Amino acid sequence: MKVRKAALAYSGGLDTSVIIPWLREEHGCQVVAVVANVGQTDDFAAVERKALASGAIECRVVDVRRTFVSDYVFPALRAGAIYEGRYLLGTALARPLIARVQVEVAKETGCDALAHGCTGKGNDQVRFELAYRALAPELPIIAPWREWTLKSREDEIAYAARHGIPVPVTSAKPYSIDQNLWHTSYEGGILEDPAVAPPEDMFQTTSDPAEAPDEPELLEIEFEHGFPIGVNGHRLPPEELVAGLNVLAGAHGVGRMDLVENRLVGMKSRGVYETPAGTVLRTALADLESLTLDRETHHFRETISPRYADLVYNGLWHSPLRESFDAFLEISHRWVSGRVRLRLFKGSCLAVSRTSPYSLYRHDLATFGEDGVYDQKDAAGFNNLWALPTRVVAAVRRETASPAPTPEPVASE
Ligand code: ARG
């Protein structure tokens, strides 16, 4: 099918800039550049100028910072979604929203194809394309990285120069950066060797914890139904709350993470992340959940957190299972409201106190002192019955010989 006009997810970087003349040349189509503002610190006017200078017929910049935080980041936070126990999913959460903006602009401007600048080796291509399939299954997808012959940054610069598009004057950073309100991520280049520590001057939003203030800072976060709503007694819109916390916690060196993760497409990759606000909010919410969720609900929520994280990481934001998890969390977190105070100090973030009108903590039950509600004599019968299976196992082990060890598996010829 011949494409007339393609909507391109545009960042202003070299890759997506080169894609513009490439699409015009190879597919003979017009290009609408679509920029989603998810909180990256870019000069959007300059990005727009660059898109047009590179040959786009139109460039749309759409500010979706609030939607990003309230509809993607906060639900994932409430779900306790942390990929492989450490990654707070900043990039993975932004992709389906960027794709949504792109599809909306594509429809408004009469585009008949969607294009992105992701390589064929990463997670992001999957996230974009699954969102496209959920939102605009009829539109064909163009992924230049999987088609073109450009092999290196030098190839791209030469291609750009030949097509009269602005070539970056500054030399590229020796790693790739992806940024939004929730995190800044670094991967590739010099970070590809997991044995090598990142250079200190790489970090953009957190201070070196060793250089952070010598005085700790106390901070209070307020939550309603599992969503953050205020800091230090001030109610704030979601995007301002996160932006403000990034500055506050970043100054104390809170929120760095350096890890090796499993990509969906199979290989391991090394990533370094800065998620200052995310780290504070996760710590605070986990603390409030301990206070307000009953044991069974809390433990069940803990079983869905890694599943939720996998869905987000693997591009399945648009899936019945994610919707179902959110429906569960809507109810489980109805009473997760209250305040948590935290102490930030040289890279650490610890909850120090918590209060909630729905606290399930009962001092009379927990105390070692005298009480009138808990009869300690009951504990003898409880322990006896709870120990029943343990007693049976102990008796059987005492009375029977231990079974022979399992034989070693024999390697086949
Ligand atoms: N490894 C992270 C993820 O898959 C971050 C990816 C960053 N993307 C990028 N294009 N630099 O979510």
Short mmCIF file of C-alpha atoms and ligand atoms in Angstrom, two decimals:
data_model
loop_
_atom_site.label_atom_id
_atom_site.label_comp_id
_atom_site.label_asym_id
_atom_site.label_seq_id
_atom_site.Cartn_x
_atom_site.Cartn_y
_atom_site.Cartn_z
CA MET A 1 0.00 0.00 0.00
CA LYS A 2 1.29 3.42 -0.93
CA VAL A 3 1.64 5.79 2.03
CA ARG A 4 0.73 9.44 1.45
CA LYS A 5 1.37 10.97 4.84
CA ALA A 6 3.04 9.45 7.88
CA ALA A 7 2.81 10.56 11.51
CA LEU A 8 6.25 10.19 13.08
CA ALA A 9 6.96 10.00 16.82
CA TYR A 10 9.53 12.78 16.86
CA SER A 11 12.05 13.72 19.54
CA GLY A 12 14.28 16.28 17.86
CA GLY A 13 17.31 13.99 18.08
CA LEU A 14 19.46 12.90 15.17
CA ASP A 15 17.70 9.56 14.60
CA THR A 16 14.18 10.85 14.25
CA SER A 17 15.39 13.91 12.30
CA VAL A 18 17.07 11.71 9.68
CA ILE A 19 13.89 9.65 9.42
CA ILE A 20 12.01 12.64 8.02
CA PRO A 21 13.94 12.96 4.70
CA TRP A 22 14.29 9.17 4.61
CA LEU A 23 10.49 8.73 4.70
CA ARG A 24 10.04 11.36 2.02
CA GLU A 25 12.64 9.70 -0.19
CA GLU A 26 11.99 6.01 0.34
CA HIS A 27 8.23 6.07 0.85
CA GLY A 28 7.50 9.20 -1.16
CA CYS A 29 5.22 10.49 1.61
CA GLN A 30 4.73 13.65 3.62
CA VAL A 31 5.70 13.60 7.28
CA VAL A 32 3.86 15.04 10.29
CA ALA A 33 6.24 15.18 13.26
CA VAL A 34 4.50 14.45 16.57
CA VAL A 35 6.13 15.46 19.83
CA ALA A 36 4.58 14.40 23.14
CA ASN A 37 5.67 16.54 26.06
CA VAL A 38 5.90 14.01 28.89
CA GLY A 39 8.17 16.25 30.93
CA GLN A 40 11.48 15.94 29.09
CA THR A 41 13.58 19.09 29.50
CA ASP A 42 13.65 20.09 25.84
CA ASP A 43 13.27 23.42 24.08
CA PHE A 44 10.08 22.52 22.23
CA ALA A 45 10.18 25.56 19.96
CA ALA A 46 13.63 24.46 18.80
CA VAL A 47 12.41 20.88 18.35
CA GLU A 48 9.56 22.14 16.17
CA ARG A 49 11.92 24.29 14.09
CA LYS A 50 14.19 21.32 13.61
CA ALA A 51 11.33 19.07 12.46
CA LEU A 52 10.31 21.64 9.86
CA ALA A 53 13.91 22.26 8.80
CA SER A 54 14.30 18.50 8.34
CA GLY A 55 11.38 18.47 5.94
CA ALA A 56 8.26 17.76 7.99
CA ILE A 57 5.11 19.32 6.57
CA GLU A 58 3.89 20.01 10.09
CA CYS A 59 5.02 19.55 13.67
CA ARG A 60 2.63 19.13 16.59
CA VAL A 61 3.81 19.43 20.18
CA VAL A 62 1.23 18.10 22.63
CA ASP A 63 1.59 18.68 26.36
CA VAL A 64 0.44 15.48 28.09
CA ARG A 65 2.36 15.87 31.35
CA ARG A 66 -0.76 15.71 33.51
CA THR A 67 -2.23 12.73 31.69
CA PHE A 68 1.13 10.98 31.87
CA VAL A 69 1.31 11.27 35.64
CA SER A 70 -2.36 10.82 36.53
CA ASP A 71 -3.34 8.08 34.06
CA TYR A 72 -0.11 6.11 33.63
CA VAL A 73 2.44 6.81 36.36
CA PHE A 74 0.16 6.97 39.40
CA PRO A 75 -1.82 3.81 38.54
CA ALA A 76 1.48 1.93 38.15
CA LEU A 77 2.68 3.37 41.45
CA ARG A 78 -0.54 2.23 43.14
CA ALA A 79 0.01 -1.21 41.64
CA GLY A 80 3.50 -1.34 43.18
CA ALA A 81 4.76 -2.07 39.66
CA ILE A 82 8.55 -2.34 39.72
CA TYR A 83 10.18 -4.40 36.97
CA GLU A 84 12.50 -7.11 38.24
CA GLY A 85 12.25 -5.58 41.69
CA ARG A 86 14.13 -2.38 40.83
CA TYR A 87 13.09 -0.51 37.67
CA LEU A 88 10.24 1.97 38.15
CA LEU A 89 9.27 1.77 34.45
CA GLY A 90 9.65 5.41 33.42
CA THR A 91 10.25 4.72 29.74
CA ALA A 92 7.81 1.83 29.53
CA LEU A 93 4.95 3.92 30.97
CA ALA A 94 5.49 6.84 28.59
CA ARG A 95 5.47 4.82 25.35
CA PRO A 96 1.77 3.94 25.21
CA LEU A 97 0.86 7.58 25.85
CA ILE A 98 3.27 8.90 23.21
CA ALA A 99 1.72 6.39 20.80
CA ARG A 100 -1.77 7.59 21.77
CA VAL A 101 -0.85 11.22 21.06
CA GLN A 102 0.64 10.15 17.76
CA VAL A 103 -2.49 8.24 16.73
CA GLU A 104 -4.71 11.20 17.66
CA VAL A 105 -2.61 13.61 15.61
CA ALA A 106 -2.47 11.10 12.75
CA LYS A 107 -6.27 11.02 12.65
CA GLU A 108 -6.60 14.80 12.90
CA THR A 109 -4.12 15.44 10.10
CA GLY A 110 -5.27 12.66 7.78
CA CYS A 111 -2.17 10.49 8.05
CA ASP A 112 -2.32 6.95 6.68
CA ALA A 113 0.72 5.46 8.44
CA LEU A 114 2.58 5.58 11.76
CA ALA A 115 6.37 5.70 12.05
CA HIS A 116 8.79 5.48 14.98
CA GLY A 117 12.54 5.69 15.41
CA CYS A 118 13.11 2.62 17.60
CA THR A 119 15.63 -0.02 16.65
CA GLY A 120 14.69 -3.65 16.17
CA LYS A 121 16.59 -4.73 19.29
CA GLY A 122 14.81 -2.89 22.07
CA ASN A 123 11.65 -2.86 24.13
CA ASP A 124 10.40 0.48 22.86
CA GLN A 125 9.49 -0.76 19.34
CA VAL A 126 7.25 -3.35 21.01
CA ARG A 127 5.57 -0.81 23.27
CA PHE A 128 4.89 1.62 20.42
CA GLU A 129 3.62 -1.00 18.05
CA LEU A 130 1.36 -2.76 20.55
CA ALA A 131 -0.19 0.60 21.42
CA TYR A 132 -0.65 1.34 17.69
CA ARG A 133 -2.34 -2.03 17.24
CA ALA A 134 -4.68 -1.33 20.16
CA LEU A 135 -5.56 2.21 19.08
CA ALA A 136 -5.32 2.24 15.28
CA PRO A 137 -5.08 -1.33 14.01
CA GLU A 138 -5.83 -0.14 10.47
CA LEU A 139 -2.73 2.05 10.08
CA PRO A 140 0.44 0.48 8.64
CA ILE A 141 3.64 0.87 10.65
CA ILE A 142 6.97 2.06 9.30
CA ALA A 143 10.05 1.29 11.39
CA PRO A 144 12.99 2.77 9.43
CA TRP A 145 15.62 1.19 11.69
CA ARG A 146 14.47 -2.21 10.49
CA GLU A 147 14.55 -1.14 6.83
CA TRP A 148 17.33 1.29 6.14
CA THR A 149 21.03 0.72 5.44
CA LEU A 150 22.39 3.41 7.79
CA LYS A 151 24.61 1.56 10.25
CA SER A 152 26.17 4.18 12.50
CA ARG A 153 25.86 7.70 13.79
CA GLU A 154 28.44 8.69 11.14
CA ASP A 155 26.17 7.25 8.42
CA GLU A 156 23.27 9.21 9.85
CA ILE A 157 25.25 12.46 9.98
CA ALA A 158 26.38 11.97 6.38
CA TYR A 159 22.79 11.26 5.34
CA ALA A 160 21.58 14.35 7.20
CA ALA A 161 24.26 16.53 5.61
CA ARG A 162 23.35 15.25 2.13
CA HIS A 163 19.72 16.16 2.75
CA GLY A 164 20.45 19.59 4.13
CA ILE A 165 19.05 18.84 7.57
CA PRO A 166 20.66 20.42 10.61
CA VAL A 167 23.50 18.27 11.91
CA PRO A 168 24.18 18.42 15.66
CA VAL A 169 27.19 20.59 16.44
CA THR A 170 27.82 19.14 19.87
CA SER A 171 29.32 15.66 19.93
CA ALA A 172 26.85 13.04 21.09
CA LYS A 173 26.88 11.84 24.69
CA PRO A 174 28.55 8.43 24.93
CA TYR A 175 25.23 6.83 26.01
CA SER A 176 21.56 7.18 25.10
CA ILE A 177 19.19 9.18 27.30
CA ASP A 178 15.43 8.94 27.62
CA GLN A 179 13.74 11.46 29.86
CA ASN A 180 10.30 12.29 31.19
CA LEU A 181 8.71 13.51 34.43
CA TRP A 182 9.08 10.11 36.08
CA HIS A 183 12.69 9.33 35.25
CA THR A 184 15.86 9.87 33.28
CA SER A 185 17.33 6.69 31.84
CA TYR A 186 20.76 6.01 30.41
CA GLU A 187 21.85 3.03 28.39
CA GLY A 188 24.09 1.98 25.51
CA GLY A 189 27.54 3.27 24.62
CA ILE A 190 29.99 3.24 27.50
CA LEU A 191 27.29 1.76 29.76
CA GLU A 192 27.17 -1.43 27.71
CA ASP A 193 29.92 -2.91 29.88
CA PRO A 194 28.13 -3.72 33.13
CA ALA A 195 31.49 -3.91 34.89
CA VAL A 196 32.10 -0.20 34.28
CA ALA A 197 30.60 2.34 36.69
CA PRO A 198 28.78 5.32 35.15
CA PRO A 199 30.65 8.63 35.11
CA GLU A 200 29.45 11.02 37.83
CA ASP A 201 28.85 13.84 35.31
CA MET A 202 26.23 11.70 33.53
CA PHE A 203 23.54 12.20 36.19
CA GLN A 204 21.10 15.00 35.41
CA THR A 205 18.51 15.03 38.18
CA THR A 206 20.25 13.67 41.28
CA SER A 207 23.30 14.93 43.15
CA ASP A 208 26.06 12.57 44.09
CA PRO A 209 24.83 11.28 47.48
CA ALA A 210 28.31 11.92 48.89
CA GLU A 211 27.96 15.61 47.96
CA ALA A 212 24.35 15.91 49.19
CA PRO A 213 23.50 18.22 52.11
CA ASP A 214 24.89 17.23 55.52
CA GLU A 215 21.49 17.95 57.09
CA PRO A 216 18.65 15.46 56.56
CA GLU A 217 15.35 16.78 55.27
CA LEU A 218 11.91 15.75 56.51
CA LEU A 219 9.12 15.53 53.99
CA GLU A 220 5.43 14.70 54.26
CA ILE A 221 3.46 13.07 51.45
CA GLU A 222 -0.32 12.88 51.49
CA PHE A 223 -2.21 10.15 49.64
CA GLU A 224 -5.86 9.68 48.77
CA HIS A 225 -7.03 6.24 47.57
CA GLY A 226 -3.44 5.25 46.87
CA PHE A 227 -2.71 8.35 44.76
CA PRO A 228 -0.35 11.10 45.93
CA ILE A 229 -2.17 14.42 46.34
CA GLY A 230 0.06 16.69 48.41
CA VAL A 231 3.52 17.47 49.74
CA ASN A 232 4.24 19.17 53.06
CA GLY A 233 0.59 20.12 53.50
CA HIS A 234 0.16 21.64 50.02
CA ARG A 235 -2.24 20.02 47.59
CA LEU A 236 -0.64 19.87 44.15
CA PRO A 237 -1.66 18.79 40.66
CA PRO A 238 0.01 15.47 39.77
CA GLU A 239 2.62 16.80 37.35
CA GLU A 240 3.69 19.58 39.76
CA LEU A 241 3.84 17.19 42.67
CA VAL A 242 6.21 14.90 40.78
CA ALA A 243 8.30 17.74 39.33
CA GLY A 244 8.68 19.34 42.77
CA LEU A 245 9.64 16.06 44.42
CA ASN A 246 12.23 15.38 41.72
CA VAL A 247 14.02 18.59 42.70
CA LEU A 248 13.67 18.02 46.43
CA ALA A 249 14.73 14.37 46.50
CA GLY A 250 17.25 14.78 43.67
CA ALA A 251 19.15 17.31 45.78
CA HIS A 252 19.62 14.59 48.41
CA GLY A 253 20.87 12.10 45.84
CA VAL A 254 17.75 9.95 46.21
CA GLY A 255 16.57 7.68 43.38
CA ARG A 256 19.59 6.31 41.53
CA MET A 257 19.50 2.76 40.23
CA ASP A 258 22.05 0.89 38.15
CA LEU A 259 21.10 -2.58 36.99
CA VAL A 260 21.12 -5.32 34.39
CA GLU A 261 17.62 -6.13 33.17
CA ASN A 262 16.00 -8.71 30.90
CA ARG A 263 14.60 -7.17 27.72
CA LEU A 264 11.46 -8.64 26.21
CA VAL A 265 13.33 -9.46 22.99
CA GLY A 266 15.65 -11.77 24.90
CA MET A 267 18.97 -10.16 25.73
CA LYS A 268 20.12 -8.67 28.99
CA SER A 269 20.85 -4.97 28.97
CA ARG A 270 22.41 -2.55 31.42
CA GLY A 271 20.41 0.49 32.43
CA VAL A 272 21.01 3.38 34.80
CA TYR A 273 18.00 5.28 36.10
CA GLU A 274 17.26 8.37 38.13
CA THR A 275 13.77 8.33 39.66
CA PRO A 276 13.88 10.71 42.64
CA ALA A 277 10.15 11.44 43.00
CA GLY A 278 9.29 7.84 42.17
CA THR A 279 11.56 6.49 44.86
CA VAL A 280 10.07 8.81 47.49
CA LEU A 281 6.50 8.06 46.46
CA ARG A 282 7.04 4.29 46.31
CA THR A 283 8.64 4.30 49.77
CA ALA A 284 5.84 6.43 51.19
CA LEU A 285 3.00 4.49 49.61
CA ALA A 286 4.42 1.12 50.66
CA ASP A 287 4.47 2.45 54.19
CA LEU A 288 0.90 3.69 54.08
CA GLU A 289 -0.26 0.38 52.62
CA SER A 290 1.23 -1.46 55.58
CA LEU A 291 -0.88 0.73 57.84
CA THR A 292 -4.16 0.63 55.94
CA LEU A 293 -4.43 -2.61 53.95
CA ASP A 294 -5.58 -5.74 55.74
CA ARG A 295 -3.12 -8.62 55.56
CA GLU A 296 -4.86 -10.73 52.89
CA THR A 297 -5.44 -7.81 50.53
CA HIS A 298 -1.91 -6.56 51.05
CA HIS A 299 -0.33 -9.92 50.35
CA PHE A 300 -2.53 -10.44 47.32
CA ARG A 301 -1.57 -6.99 46.00
CA GLU A 302 2.06 -8.06 46.37
CA THR A 303 1.46 -10.98 44.05
CA ILE A 304 0.04 -8.79 41.28
CA SER A 305 2.73 -6.08 41.47
CA PRO A 306 5.37 -8.02 39.49
CA ARG A 307 2.72 -9.16 36.99
CA TYR A 308 1.58 -5.57 36.49
CA ALA A 309 5.22 -4.51 36.01
CA ASP A 310 5.76 -7.23 33.40
CA LEU A 311 2.69 -6.09 31.46
CA VAL A 312 3.92 -2.50 31.39
CA TYR A 313 7.50 -3.47 30.54
CA ASN A 314 6.41 -5.83 27.78
CA GLY A 315 4.13 -3.36 26.00
CA LEU A 316 0.83 -4.79 27.24
CA TRP A 317 -0.52 -1.57 28.75
CA HIS A 318 -3.58 -2.04 26.57
CA SER A 319 -4.65 -5.41 27.88
CA PRO A 320 -7.65 -6.86 29.70
CA LEU A 321 -5.38 -8.07 32.49
CA ARG A 322 -3.98 -4.59 33.20
CA GLU A 323 -7.52 -3.20 33.22
CA SER A 324 -8.61 -5.94 35.58
CA PHE A 325 -5.72 -5.27 37.94
CA ASP A 326 -6.66 -1.58 37.97
CA ALA A 327 -10.26 -2.49 38.77
CA PHE A 328 -9.04 -4.53 41.74
CA LEU A 329 -6.74 -1.72 42.92
CA GLU A 330 -9.57 0.79 42.66
CA ILE A 331 -11.31 -1.12 45.43
CA SER A 332 -8.31 -2.34 47.44
CA HIS A 333 -6.94 1.20 47.70
CA ARG A 334 -10.19 2.97 48.60
CA TRP A 335 -8.90 3.29 52.17
CA VAL A 336 -5.25 3.86 51.40
CA SER A 337 -5.38 7.52 52.40
CA GLY A 338 -3.23 9.35 54.89
CA ARG A 339 0.15 10.95 55.44
CA VAL A 340 3.67 9.58 55.56
CA ARG A 341 6.72 11.48 56.74
CA LEU A 342 10.08 10.58 55.28
CA ARG A 343 13.65 11.46 55.95
CA LEU A 344 15.94 12.16 52.99
CA PHE A 345 19.64 11.99 53.65
CA LYS A 346 22.60 11.39 51.34
CA GLY A 347 20.84 9.08 48.92
CA SER A 348 18.57 7.36 51.40
CA CYS A 349 14.86 7.80 51.84
CA LEU A 350 13.20 6.28 54.90
CA ALA A 351 9.68 6.54 56.24
CA VAL A 352 9.73 7.74 59.85
CA SER A 353 6.05 8.20 60.69
CA ARG A 354 2.60 7.59 59.25
CA THR A 355 -1.02 8.46 60.05
CA SER A 356 -4.36 7.63 58.48
CA PRO A 357 -8.02 7.94 59.45
CA TYR A 358 -8.32 4.35 58.17
CA SER A 359 -5.32 2.98 60.04
CA LEU A 360 -5.86 -0.67 60.93
CA TYR A 361 -3.13 -0.45 63.54
CA ARG A 362 -4.58 -0.98 67.02
CA HIS A 363 -2.34 0.04 69.84
CA ASP A 364 -4.32 -1.95 72.39
CA LEU A 365 -3.73 -5.10 70.30
CA ALA A 366 -0.07 -4.52 69.55
CA THR A 367 1.14 -3.33 72.92
CA PHE A 368 3.24 -5.45 75.26
CA GLY A 369 1.48 -3.73 78.11
CA GLU A 370 -1.84 -4.60 79.79
CA ASP A 371 -4.88 -4.78 77.56
CA GLY A 372 -8.51 -5.80 77.75
CA VAL A 373 -9.10 -7.15 74.24
CA TYR A 374 -6.58 -9.93 73.76
CA ASP A 375 -6.55 -12.93 76.06
CA GLN A 376 -3.05 -14.37 76.03
CA LYS A 377 -4.41 -17.73 77.22
CA ASP A 378 -6.02 -18.16 73.76
CA ALA A 379 -2.53 -18.25 72.24
CA ALA A 380 -1.78 -21.71 73.69
CA GLY A 381 -4.63 -23.36 71.75
CA PHE A 382 -3.83 -21.32 68.64
CA ASN A 383 -0.17 -22.37 68.66
CA ASN A 384 -1.14 -25.99 69.27
CA LEU A 385 -3.43 -26.18 66.24
CA TRP A 386 -1.14 -24.07 64.02
CA ALA A 387 1.65 -26.53 64.89
CA LEU A 388 -0.40 -29.60 63.96
CA PRO A 389 1.21 -30.18 60.51
CA THR A 390 4.63 -29.46 61.96
CA ARG A 391 4.10 -32.06 64.67
CA VAL A 392 2.97 -34.68 62.15
CA VAL A 393 6.05 -34.10 59.94
CA ALA A 394 8.37 -34.28 62.95
CA ALA A 395 6.82 -37.57 64.10
CA VAL A 396 7.02 -39.18 60.65
CA ARG A 397 10.65 -38.12 60.23
CA ARG A 398 11.52 -39.57 63.60
CA GLU A 399 9.83 -42.89 62.88
CA THR A 400 11.02 -43.54 59.31
CA ALA A 401 14.45 -43.79 57.62
CA SER A 402 15.28 -40.84 55.33
CA PRO A 403 14.62 -41.59 51.66
CA ALA A 404 17.61 -42.34 49.37
CA PRO A 405 19.06 -39.23 47.65
CA THR A 406 17.79 -38.48 44.14
CA PRO A 407 20.21 -40.00 41.59
CA GLU A 408 22.24 -37.63 39.38
CA PRO A 409 20.67 -37.22 35.91
CA VAL A 410 22.56 -39.27 33.30
CA ALA A 411 23.77 -37.26 30.32
CA SER A 412 22.51 -38.74 27.04
CA GLU A 413 25.12 -39.81 24.48
N1 ARG B 1 15.57 -0.18 29.49
C1 ARG B 1 14.50 0.72 29.76
C2 ARG B 1 13.22 0.17 29.24
O1 ARG B 1 13.23 -0.71 28.42
C3 ARG B 1 14.80 2.11 29.25
C4 ARG B 1 14.81 2.24 27.77
C5 ARG B 1 15.29 3.59 27.36
N2 ARG B 1 14.95 3.80 25.99
C6 ARG B 1 15.72 4.48 25.17
N3 ARG B 1 15.29 4.61 23.94
N4 ARG B 1 16.85 5.03 25.54
O2 ARG B 1 12.16 0.62 29.62
#
